[in-house]
XYZ file of C-alpha atoms in Angstrom:
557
model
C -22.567 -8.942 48.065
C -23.062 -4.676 47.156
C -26.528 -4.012 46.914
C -27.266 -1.806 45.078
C -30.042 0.647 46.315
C -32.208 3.918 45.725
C -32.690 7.258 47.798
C -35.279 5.307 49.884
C -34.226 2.942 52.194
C -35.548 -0.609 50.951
C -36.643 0.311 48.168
C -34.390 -0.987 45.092
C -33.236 1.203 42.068
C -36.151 1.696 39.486
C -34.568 0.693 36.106
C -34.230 3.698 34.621
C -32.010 5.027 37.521
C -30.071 1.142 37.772
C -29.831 2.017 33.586
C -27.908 5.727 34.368
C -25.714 3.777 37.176
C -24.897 1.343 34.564
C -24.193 3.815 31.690
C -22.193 6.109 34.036
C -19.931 3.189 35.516
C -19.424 2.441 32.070
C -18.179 5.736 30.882
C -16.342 6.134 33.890
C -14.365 2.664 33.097
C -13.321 4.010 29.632
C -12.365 7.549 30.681
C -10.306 6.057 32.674
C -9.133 3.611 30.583
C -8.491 6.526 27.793
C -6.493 8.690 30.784
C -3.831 5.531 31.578
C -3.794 4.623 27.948
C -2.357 8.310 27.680
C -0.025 8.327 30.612
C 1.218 5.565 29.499
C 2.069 6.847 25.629
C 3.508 10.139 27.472
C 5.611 8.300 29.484
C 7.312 6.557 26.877
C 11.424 5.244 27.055
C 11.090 7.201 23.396
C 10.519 10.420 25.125
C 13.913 10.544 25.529
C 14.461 10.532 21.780
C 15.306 13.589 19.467
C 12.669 14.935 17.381
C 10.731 18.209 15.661
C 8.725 20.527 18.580
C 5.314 22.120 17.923
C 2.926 19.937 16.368
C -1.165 20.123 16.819
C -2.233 19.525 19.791
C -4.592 16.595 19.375
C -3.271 15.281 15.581
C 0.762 16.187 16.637
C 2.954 15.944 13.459
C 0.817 13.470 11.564
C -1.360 15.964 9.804
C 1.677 17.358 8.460
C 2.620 14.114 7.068
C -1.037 13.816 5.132
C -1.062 17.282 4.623
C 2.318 17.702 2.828
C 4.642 15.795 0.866
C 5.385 13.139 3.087
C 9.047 12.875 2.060
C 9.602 16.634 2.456
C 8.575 16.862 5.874
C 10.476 13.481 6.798
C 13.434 14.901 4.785
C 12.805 18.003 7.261
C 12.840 15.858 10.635
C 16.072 13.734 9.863
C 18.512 16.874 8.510
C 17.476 18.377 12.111
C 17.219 15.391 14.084
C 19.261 12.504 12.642
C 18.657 8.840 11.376
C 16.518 8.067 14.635
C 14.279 10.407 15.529
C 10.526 10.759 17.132
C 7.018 12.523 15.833
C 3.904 13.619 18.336
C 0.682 11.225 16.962
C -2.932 11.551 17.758
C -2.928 12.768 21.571
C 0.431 13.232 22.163
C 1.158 9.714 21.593
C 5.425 9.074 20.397
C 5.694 7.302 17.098
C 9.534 6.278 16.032
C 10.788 6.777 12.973
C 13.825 5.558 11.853
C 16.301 4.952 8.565
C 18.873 2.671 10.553
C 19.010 -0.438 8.624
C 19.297 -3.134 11.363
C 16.529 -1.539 13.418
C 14.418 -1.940 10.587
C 15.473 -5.670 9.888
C 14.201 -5.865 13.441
C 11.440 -4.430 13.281
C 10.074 -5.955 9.949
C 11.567 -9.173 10.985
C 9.719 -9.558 14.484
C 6.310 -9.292 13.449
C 5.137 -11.029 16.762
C 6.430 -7.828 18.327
C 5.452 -5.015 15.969
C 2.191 -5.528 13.838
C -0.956 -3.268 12.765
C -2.318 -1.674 15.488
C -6.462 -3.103 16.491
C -7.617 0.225 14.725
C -5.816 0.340 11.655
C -6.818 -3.392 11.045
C -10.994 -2.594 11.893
C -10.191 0.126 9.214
C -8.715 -2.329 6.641
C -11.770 -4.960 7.458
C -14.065 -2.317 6.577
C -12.279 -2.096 3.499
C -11.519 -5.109 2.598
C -12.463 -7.775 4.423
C -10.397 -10.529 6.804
C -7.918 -10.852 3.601
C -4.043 -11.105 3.532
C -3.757 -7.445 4.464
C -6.199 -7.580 7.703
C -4.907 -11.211 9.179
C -2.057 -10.947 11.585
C 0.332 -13.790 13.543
C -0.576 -17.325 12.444
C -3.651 -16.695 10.509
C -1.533 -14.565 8.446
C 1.128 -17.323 7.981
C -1.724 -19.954 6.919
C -3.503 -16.916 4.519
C 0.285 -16.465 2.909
C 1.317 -20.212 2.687
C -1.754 -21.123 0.583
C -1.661 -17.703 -1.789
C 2.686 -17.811 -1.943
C 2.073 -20.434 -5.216
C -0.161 -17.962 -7.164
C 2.642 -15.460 -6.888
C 5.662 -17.713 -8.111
C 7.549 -16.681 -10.913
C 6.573 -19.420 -12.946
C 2.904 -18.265 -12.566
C 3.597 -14.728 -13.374
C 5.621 -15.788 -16.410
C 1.927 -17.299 -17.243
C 0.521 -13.812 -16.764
C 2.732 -11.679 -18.960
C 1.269 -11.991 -22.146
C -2.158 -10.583 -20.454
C 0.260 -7.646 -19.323
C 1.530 -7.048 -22.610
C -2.148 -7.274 -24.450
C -3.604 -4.751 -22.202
C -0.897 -2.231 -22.703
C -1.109 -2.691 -26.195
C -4.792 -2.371 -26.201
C -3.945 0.760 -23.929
C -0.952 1.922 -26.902
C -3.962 1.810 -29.936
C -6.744 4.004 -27.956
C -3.771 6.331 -27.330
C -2.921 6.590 -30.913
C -6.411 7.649 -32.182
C -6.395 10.307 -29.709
C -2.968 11.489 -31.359
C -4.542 10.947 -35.085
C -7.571 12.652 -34.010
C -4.999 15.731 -32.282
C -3.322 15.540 -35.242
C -0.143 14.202 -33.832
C 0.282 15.188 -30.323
C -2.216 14.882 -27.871
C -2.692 15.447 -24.746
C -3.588 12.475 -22.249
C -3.882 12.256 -18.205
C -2.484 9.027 -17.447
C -2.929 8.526 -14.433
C -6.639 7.919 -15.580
C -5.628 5.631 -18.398
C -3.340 3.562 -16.445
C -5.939 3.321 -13.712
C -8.006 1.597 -16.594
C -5.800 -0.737 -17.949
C -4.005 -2.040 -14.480
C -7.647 -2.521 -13.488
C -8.528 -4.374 -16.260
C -4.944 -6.735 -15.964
C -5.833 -7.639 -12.255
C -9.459 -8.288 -13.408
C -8.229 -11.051 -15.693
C -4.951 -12.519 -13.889
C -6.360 -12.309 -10.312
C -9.958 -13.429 -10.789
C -10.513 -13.841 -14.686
C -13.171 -10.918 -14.481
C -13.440 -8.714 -17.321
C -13.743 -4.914 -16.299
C -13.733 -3.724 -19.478
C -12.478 -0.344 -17.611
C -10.672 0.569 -21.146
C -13.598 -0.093 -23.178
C -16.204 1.181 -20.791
C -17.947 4.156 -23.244
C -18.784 5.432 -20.294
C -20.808 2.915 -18.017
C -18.829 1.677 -15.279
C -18.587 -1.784 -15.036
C -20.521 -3.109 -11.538
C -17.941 -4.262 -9.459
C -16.078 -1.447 -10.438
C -18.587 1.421 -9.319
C -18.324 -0.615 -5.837
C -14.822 -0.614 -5.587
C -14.727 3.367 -6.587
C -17.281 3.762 -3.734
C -15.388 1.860 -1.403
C -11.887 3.252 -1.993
C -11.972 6.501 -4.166
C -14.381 8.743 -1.958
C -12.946 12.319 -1.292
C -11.890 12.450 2.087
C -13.143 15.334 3.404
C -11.156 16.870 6.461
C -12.715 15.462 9.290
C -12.794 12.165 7.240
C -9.454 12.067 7.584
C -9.407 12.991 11.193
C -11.816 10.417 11.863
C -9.033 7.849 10.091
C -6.652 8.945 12.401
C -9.034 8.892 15.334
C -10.053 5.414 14.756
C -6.579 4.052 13.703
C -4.956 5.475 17.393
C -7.499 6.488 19.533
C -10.213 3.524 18.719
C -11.693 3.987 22.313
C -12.820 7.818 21.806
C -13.989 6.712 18.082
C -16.657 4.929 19.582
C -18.187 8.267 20.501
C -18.184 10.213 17.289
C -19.541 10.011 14.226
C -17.933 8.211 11.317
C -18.825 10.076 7.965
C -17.139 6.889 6.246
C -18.621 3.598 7.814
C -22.251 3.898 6.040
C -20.538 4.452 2.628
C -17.757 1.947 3.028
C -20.814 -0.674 4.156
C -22.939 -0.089 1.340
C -20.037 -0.539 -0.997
C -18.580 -3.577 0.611
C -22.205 -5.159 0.754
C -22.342 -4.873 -3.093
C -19.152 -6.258 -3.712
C -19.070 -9.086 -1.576
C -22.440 -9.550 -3.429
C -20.502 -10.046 -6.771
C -17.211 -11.477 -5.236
C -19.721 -14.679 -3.820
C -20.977 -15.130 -6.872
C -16.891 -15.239 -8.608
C -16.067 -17.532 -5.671
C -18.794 -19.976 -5.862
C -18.726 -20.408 -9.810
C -14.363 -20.550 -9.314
C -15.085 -23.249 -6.908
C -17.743 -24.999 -8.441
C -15.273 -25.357 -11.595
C -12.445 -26.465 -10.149
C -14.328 -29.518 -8.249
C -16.141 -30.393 -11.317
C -13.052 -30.591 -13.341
C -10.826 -32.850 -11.203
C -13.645 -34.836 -9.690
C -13.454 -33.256 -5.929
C -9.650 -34.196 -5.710
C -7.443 -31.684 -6.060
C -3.601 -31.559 -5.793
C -1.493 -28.085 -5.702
C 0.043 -29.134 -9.349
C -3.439 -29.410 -11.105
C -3.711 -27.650 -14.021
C -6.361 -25.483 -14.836
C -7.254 -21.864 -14.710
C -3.856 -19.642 -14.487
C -5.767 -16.782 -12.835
C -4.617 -15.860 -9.015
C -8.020 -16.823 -7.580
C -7.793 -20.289 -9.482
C -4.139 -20.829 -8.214
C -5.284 -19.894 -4.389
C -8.322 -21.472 -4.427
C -6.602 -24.911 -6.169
C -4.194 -24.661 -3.043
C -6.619 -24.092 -0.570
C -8.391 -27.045 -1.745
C -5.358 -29.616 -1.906
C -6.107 -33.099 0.156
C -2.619 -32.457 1.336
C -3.423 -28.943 3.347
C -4.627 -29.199 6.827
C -8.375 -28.586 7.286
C -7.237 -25.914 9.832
C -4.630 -24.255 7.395
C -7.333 -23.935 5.064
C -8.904 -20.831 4.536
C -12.643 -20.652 4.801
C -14.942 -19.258 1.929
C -14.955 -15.687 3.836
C -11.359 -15.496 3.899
C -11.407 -16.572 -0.184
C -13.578 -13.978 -0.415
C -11.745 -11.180 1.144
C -8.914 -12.066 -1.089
C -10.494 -9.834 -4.324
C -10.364 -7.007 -2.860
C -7.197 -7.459 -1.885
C -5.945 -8.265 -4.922
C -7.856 -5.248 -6.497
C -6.506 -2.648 -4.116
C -2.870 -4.190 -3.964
C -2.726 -4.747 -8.100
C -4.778 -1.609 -9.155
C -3.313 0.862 -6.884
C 0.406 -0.184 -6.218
C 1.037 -0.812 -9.409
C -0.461 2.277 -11.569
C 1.810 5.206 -9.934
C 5.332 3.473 -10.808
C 5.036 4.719 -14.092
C 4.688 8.601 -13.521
C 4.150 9.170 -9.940
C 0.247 8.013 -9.207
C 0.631 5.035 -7.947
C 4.089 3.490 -10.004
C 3.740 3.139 -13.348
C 2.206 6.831 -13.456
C 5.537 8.555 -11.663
C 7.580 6.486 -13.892
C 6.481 7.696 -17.104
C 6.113 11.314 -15.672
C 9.973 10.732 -15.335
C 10.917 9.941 -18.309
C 9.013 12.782 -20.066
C 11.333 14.895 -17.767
C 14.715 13.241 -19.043
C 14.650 12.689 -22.601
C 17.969 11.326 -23.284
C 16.720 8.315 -20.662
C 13.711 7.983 -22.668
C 15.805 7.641 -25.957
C 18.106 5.145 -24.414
C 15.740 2.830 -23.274
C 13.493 3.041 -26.333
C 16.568 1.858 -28.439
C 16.992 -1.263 -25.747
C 13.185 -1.836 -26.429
C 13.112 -1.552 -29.793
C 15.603 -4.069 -30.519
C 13.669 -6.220 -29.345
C 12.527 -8.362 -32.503
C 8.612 -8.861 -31.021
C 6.010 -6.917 -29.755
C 5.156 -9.866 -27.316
C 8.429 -10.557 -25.653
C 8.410 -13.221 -22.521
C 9.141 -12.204 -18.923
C 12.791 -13.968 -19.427
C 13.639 -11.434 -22.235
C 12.020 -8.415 -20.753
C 13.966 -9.081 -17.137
C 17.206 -9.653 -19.742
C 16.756 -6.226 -20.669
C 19.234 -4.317 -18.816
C 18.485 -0.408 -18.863
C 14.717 -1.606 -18.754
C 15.625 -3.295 -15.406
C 17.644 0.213 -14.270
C 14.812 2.596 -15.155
C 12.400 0.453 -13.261
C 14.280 0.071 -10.029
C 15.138 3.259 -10.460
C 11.456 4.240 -10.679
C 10.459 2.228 -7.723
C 13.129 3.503 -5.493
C 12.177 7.173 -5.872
C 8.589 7.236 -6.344
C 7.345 3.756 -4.321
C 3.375 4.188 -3.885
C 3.619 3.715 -0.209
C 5.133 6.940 1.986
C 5.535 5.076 4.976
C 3.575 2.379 6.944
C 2.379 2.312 10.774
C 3.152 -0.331 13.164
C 2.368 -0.606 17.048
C 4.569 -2.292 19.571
C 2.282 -5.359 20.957
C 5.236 -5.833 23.934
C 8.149 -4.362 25.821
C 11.442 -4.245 23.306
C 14.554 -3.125 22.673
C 15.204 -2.034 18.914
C 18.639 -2.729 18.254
C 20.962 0.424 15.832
C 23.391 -0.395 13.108
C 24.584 3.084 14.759
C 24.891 4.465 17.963
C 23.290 7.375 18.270
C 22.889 10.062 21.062
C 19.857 10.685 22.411
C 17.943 13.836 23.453
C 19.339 13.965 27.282
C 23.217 13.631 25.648
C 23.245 10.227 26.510
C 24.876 7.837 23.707
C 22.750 4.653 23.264
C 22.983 1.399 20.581
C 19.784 0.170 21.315
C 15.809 2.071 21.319
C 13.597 0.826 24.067
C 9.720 0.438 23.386
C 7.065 -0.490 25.048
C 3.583 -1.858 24.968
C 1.289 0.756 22.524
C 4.415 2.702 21.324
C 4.155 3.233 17.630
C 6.465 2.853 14.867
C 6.821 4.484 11.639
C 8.445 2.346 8.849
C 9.845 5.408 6.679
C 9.861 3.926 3.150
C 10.170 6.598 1.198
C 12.515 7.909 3.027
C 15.141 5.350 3.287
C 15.222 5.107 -0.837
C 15.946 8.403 -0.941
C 18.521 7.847 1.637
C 21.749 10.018 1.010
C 23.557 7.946 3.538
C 22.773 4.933 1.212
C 22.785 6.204 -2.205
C 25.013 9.280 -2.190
C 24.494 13.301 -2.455
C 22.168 13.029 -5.550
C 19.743 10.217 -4.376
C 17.228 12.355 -5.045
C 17.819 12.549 -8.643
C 15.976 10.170 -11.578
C 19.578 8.348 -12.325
C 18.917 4.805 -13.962
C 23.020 4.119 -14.310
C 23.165 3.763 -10.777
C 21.960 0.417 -10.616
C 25.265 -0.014 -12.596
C 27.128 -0.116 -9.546
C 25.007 -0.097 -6.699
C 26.583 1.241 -3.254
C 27.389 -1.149 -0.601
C 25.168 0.160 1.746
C 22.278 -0.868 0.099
C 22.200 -4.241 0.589
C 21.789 -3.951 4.011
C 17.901 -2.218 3.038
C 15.156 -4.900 4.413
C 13.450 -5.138 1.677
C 12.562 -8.066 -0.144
C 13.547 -6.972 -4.283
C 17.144 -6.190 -3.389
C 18.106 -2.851 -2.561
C 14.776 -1.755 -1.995
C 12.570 -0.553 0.971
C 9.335 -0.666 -1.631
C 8.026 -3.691 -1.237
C 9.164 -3.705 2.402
C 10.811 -7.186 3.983
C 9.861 -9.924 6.427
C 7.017 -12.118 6.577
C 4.872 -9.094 5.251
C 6.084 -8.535 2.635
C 4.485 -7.650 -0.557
C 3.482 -11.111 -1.929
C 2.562 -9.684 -5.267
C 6.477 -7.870 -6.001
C 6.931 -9.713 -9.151
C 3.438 -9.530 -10.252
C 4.119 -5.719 -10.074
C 7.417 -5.531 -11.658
C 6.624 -8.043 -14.463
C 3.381 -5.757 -14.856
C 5.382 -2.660 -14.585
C 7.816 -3.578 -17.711
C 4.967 -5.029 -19.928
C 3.577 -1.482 -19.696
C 6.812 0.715 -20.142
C 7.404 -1.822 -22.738
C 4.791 -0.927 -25.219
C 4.396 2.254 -24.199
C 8.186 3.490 -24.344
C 8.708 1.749 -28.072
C 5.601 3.519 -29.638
C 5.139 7.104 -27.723
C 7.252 9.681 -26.885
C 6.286 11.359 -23.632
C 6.809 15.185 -22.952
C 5.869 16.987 -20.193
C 1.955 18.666 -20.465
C 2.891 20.768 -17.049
C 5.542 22.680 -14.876
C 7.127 20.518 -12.237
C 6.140 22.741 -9.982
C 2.126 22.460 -10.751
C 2.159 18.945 -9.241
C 2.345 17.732 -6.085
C 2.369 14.191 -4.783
C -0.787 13.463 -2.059
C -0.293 11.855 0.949
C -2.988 8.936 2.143
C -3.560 5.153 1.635
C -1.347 5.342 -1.790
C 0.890 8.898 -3.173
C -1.135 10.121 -5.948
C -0.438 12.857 -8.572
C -2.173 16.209 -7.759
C -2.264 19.203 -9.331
C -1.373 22.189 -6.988
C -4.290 24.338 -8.931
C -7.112 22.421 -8.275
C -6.132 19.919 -5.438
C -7.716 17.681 -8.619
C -5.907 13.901 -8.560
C -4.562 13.780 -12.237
C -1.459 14.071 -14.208
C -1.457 15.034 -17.716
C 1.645 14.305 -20.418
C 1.801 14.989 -24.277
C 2.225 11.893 -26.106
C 3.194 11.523 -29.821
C 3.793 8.369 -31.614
C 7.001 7.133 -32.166
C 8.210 7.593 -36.545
């Protein structure tokens, strides 16, 4: 046995010095911890890869991806580099990035393999809590298994007409501002849509009113916590301080956080509110069927009720169950994944946002799919007739494959691999290769944006708005891993988006009443807006950096 002892023979350490001893073996440990973690991402097999020079020297290539339009600088990489290529991360670190189709399957398929990395999932508990988005492995499959019945299409069929109300509630407050205009007024709706898809996932996910489109100006409480939570400005070393704590969680330890204290106080206040939903949900749901419960009980139609009816089934195993935490944790989820996703498809903020802004930018589009709508004998139309609508279906694939909310994702290899190509490829030594080895802390870069605008897959003008080409859709989409065919949006696998239909269903009911009563023009150049990079691409205008995008609207004669 070491003894430890002090500058005086016999005499043992005081504990002040036996305190420094302690504090310096410990910093010693993780600096050297931090130095083999690094040799190790330098060393790499996917050193050997193609891919751009330069870079930062601490951040690499990834602040061009925040700092940029994501797809521009990807676009950049892949003319240079190929399908297969390789970025610098946060100390030098290799991240992969790739468009091949089977070494996507592979990678979105083995999710044993590649899965959030420890500090991109501390940052999503912060956020959000130990819900669908944080859980990984089994807990994940037990989390998905009891929320996949909410999600069914016969339960979002249920949910439609709350779409449709909304955006017509959403179509009337736009049409006094164009009788008090005069006609045409002017309208940012990114903000509007932010309103009303926060009010539809307030009702259908946890009937909650938000009354964000009827809020005369006083936030609603839960609300003002989830716009503390998510919508803070990041300054720039917030967003270094993401990055740090996503790769580098060890040296995070050591520096200050301007985020944590904000993103506590906001989660404290609403998981103050969300217990309260939870308890009353549950509460109601025993009281109604007497404490048994079966999955087929009817009752409440809203996505909480559904989950929280499955959770408490007789015929799910007490450990399959999820505990009142993990309930919980599901709001915010569902806020963040129905609020956010969902707005820009129509006009580029977060889905339904882009959308629109593309159809104000080709008219004849716009007048083709207002005709489909309008024939249409109802203003309340079920989710059968509005998926029967063809050209509504075209413009909002077409909408979702060229502005999807989510640039890219980030995944970490959790063991030695080899990533199999569709095509061999040669890499950066001359070598010709059919396979991509990875190991243990490499990091992956699932390139969604990217691969929808794939020319490879969808031909020279893939770029372009172009509905019709869902017409005839080229063969080599199918092979895309994505669970709505043809798609990379919604991603593929077991993590999946959950809540696809919910946004497509959602998506429609919105174009729906919007497209058969206004006609949309543009309010700005093209070339005044830019699309910014982070958790979700939002509209920006170049001018201001301010997150916003403004269109003239003028009601249909």
């Amino acid at each position: 046995m070491t003894v430890i002892r002090s500058d005086t023979p016999g005499q043992p350490l005081a504990w002040p010095q036996l305190i420094l001893v302690t504090a310096g073996a410990y910093v010693a440990f993780i600096v050297v911890k931090t130095a083999y973690s690094y040799w190790k991402k330098v060393h790499t097999p996917l050193r050997r890869l193609p891919g751009p020079k330069g870079g930062h020297f601490f951040f690499g290539h990834m602040r061009q991806l925040l700092d940029s339009d994501t797809l521009a600088a990807m676009h950049g990489w892949a003319a240079e580099h190929g399908d297969t290529y390789v970025i610098r991360g946060i100390a030098g670190a290799y991240q992969l990035v790739t468009t091949d189709t089977r070494a996507l399957t592979h990678i979105l398929f083995a999710s044993n393999i590649f899965h959030k990395s420890e500090g991109r999932r501390k940052q999503l508990e912060a956020l959000l809590g130990k819900g669908l988005l944080f859980s990984e492995g089994e807990r994940h499959r037990d989390q998905r298994r009891i929320m996949n019945p909410a999600f069914g299409h016969a339960q979002v069929r249920d949910m439609t007409e709350t779409f449709l109300a909304t955006a017509a509630q959403l179509c009337e407050l736009w049409n006094d501002r164009c009788n008090d205009a005069g006609g045409t007024a002017r309208v940012d709706i990114f903000d509007w849509l932010s309103k009303a898809t926060l009010d539809i996932i307030g009702k259908t996910g946890f009937d909650y009113e938000f009354n964000a489109l009827n809020d005369n100006g006083t936030r609603n409480e839960l609300a003002q916590a989830f716009d503390f939570v998510l919508r803070q400005k990041l300054s720039r070393w917030a967003q270094a301080s993401i990055l740090i704590n996503e790769y580098v969680p060890t040296l995070a330890m050591f520096l200050p956080n301007p985020l944590s204290r904000n993103m506590a106080n906001g989660r404290a206040m609403m998981d103050r509110i969300c217990t309260k939903i939870v308890q009353a949900k549950k509460q109601e749901i025993l009281a109604e069927l007497g404490g048994h419960v079966e999955k087929k009980s009817v009752g409440g139609k809203d996505l909480l009720s559904l989950l929280m009816r499955a959770n408490l089934a007789a015929d799910v195993e007490p450990s399959q169950r999820l505990t009142d935490l993990e309930v919980l944790d599901q709001i915010p989820t569902f806020i963040m994944a129905g609020h956010e996703t969902t707005r820009q498809v129509i006009l580029h903020a977060t889905q339904t946002t882009w959308a629109l802004h593309k159809l104000s930018l080709y008219p004849e589009v716009q007048r083709k799919l207002r005709a489909e709508l309008l024939d249409i004998g109802t203003d309340m139309p079920s989710l059968d007739e509005l998926n029967s609508l063809p050209y509504l279906d075209h413009v909002a694939r077409e909408s979702l494959r060229l502005n999807g909310a989510v640039g890219y994702l980030g995944r970490e290899v959790f063991e030695d691999d080899a990533i199999p190509l569709g095509a061999p490829m040669v890499d950066a030594r001359g070598n010709t290769i059919s396979q991509i080895k990875v190991q243990k802390g490499d990091g992956v870069l699932i390139p969604i944006r990217l691969v929808n605008h794939s020319k490879a897959i969808w031909g020279p003008d893939a770029d372009e708005f172009r509905p019709e080409r869902w017409e005839h859709i080229p063969s080599g989409a199918s092979s895309i891993p994505g669970i709505a065919p043809n798609l990379m949006t919604f991603i593929g696998g077991p993590r999946s988006c959950i809540g696809h239909r919910f946004a497509t269903a959602e998506f429609k009911a919105l174009l729906f009443q919007i497209i058969r009563r206004f006609e949309v023009h543009p309010a700005i150049d093209e070339a005044e807006l830019s699309g910014r990079s982070g958790l979700v691409i939002r509209p920006q205008l170049r001018k201001d950096n301010s997150t916003q995008l403004p269109i003239l609207i003028t009601p249909v004669a």
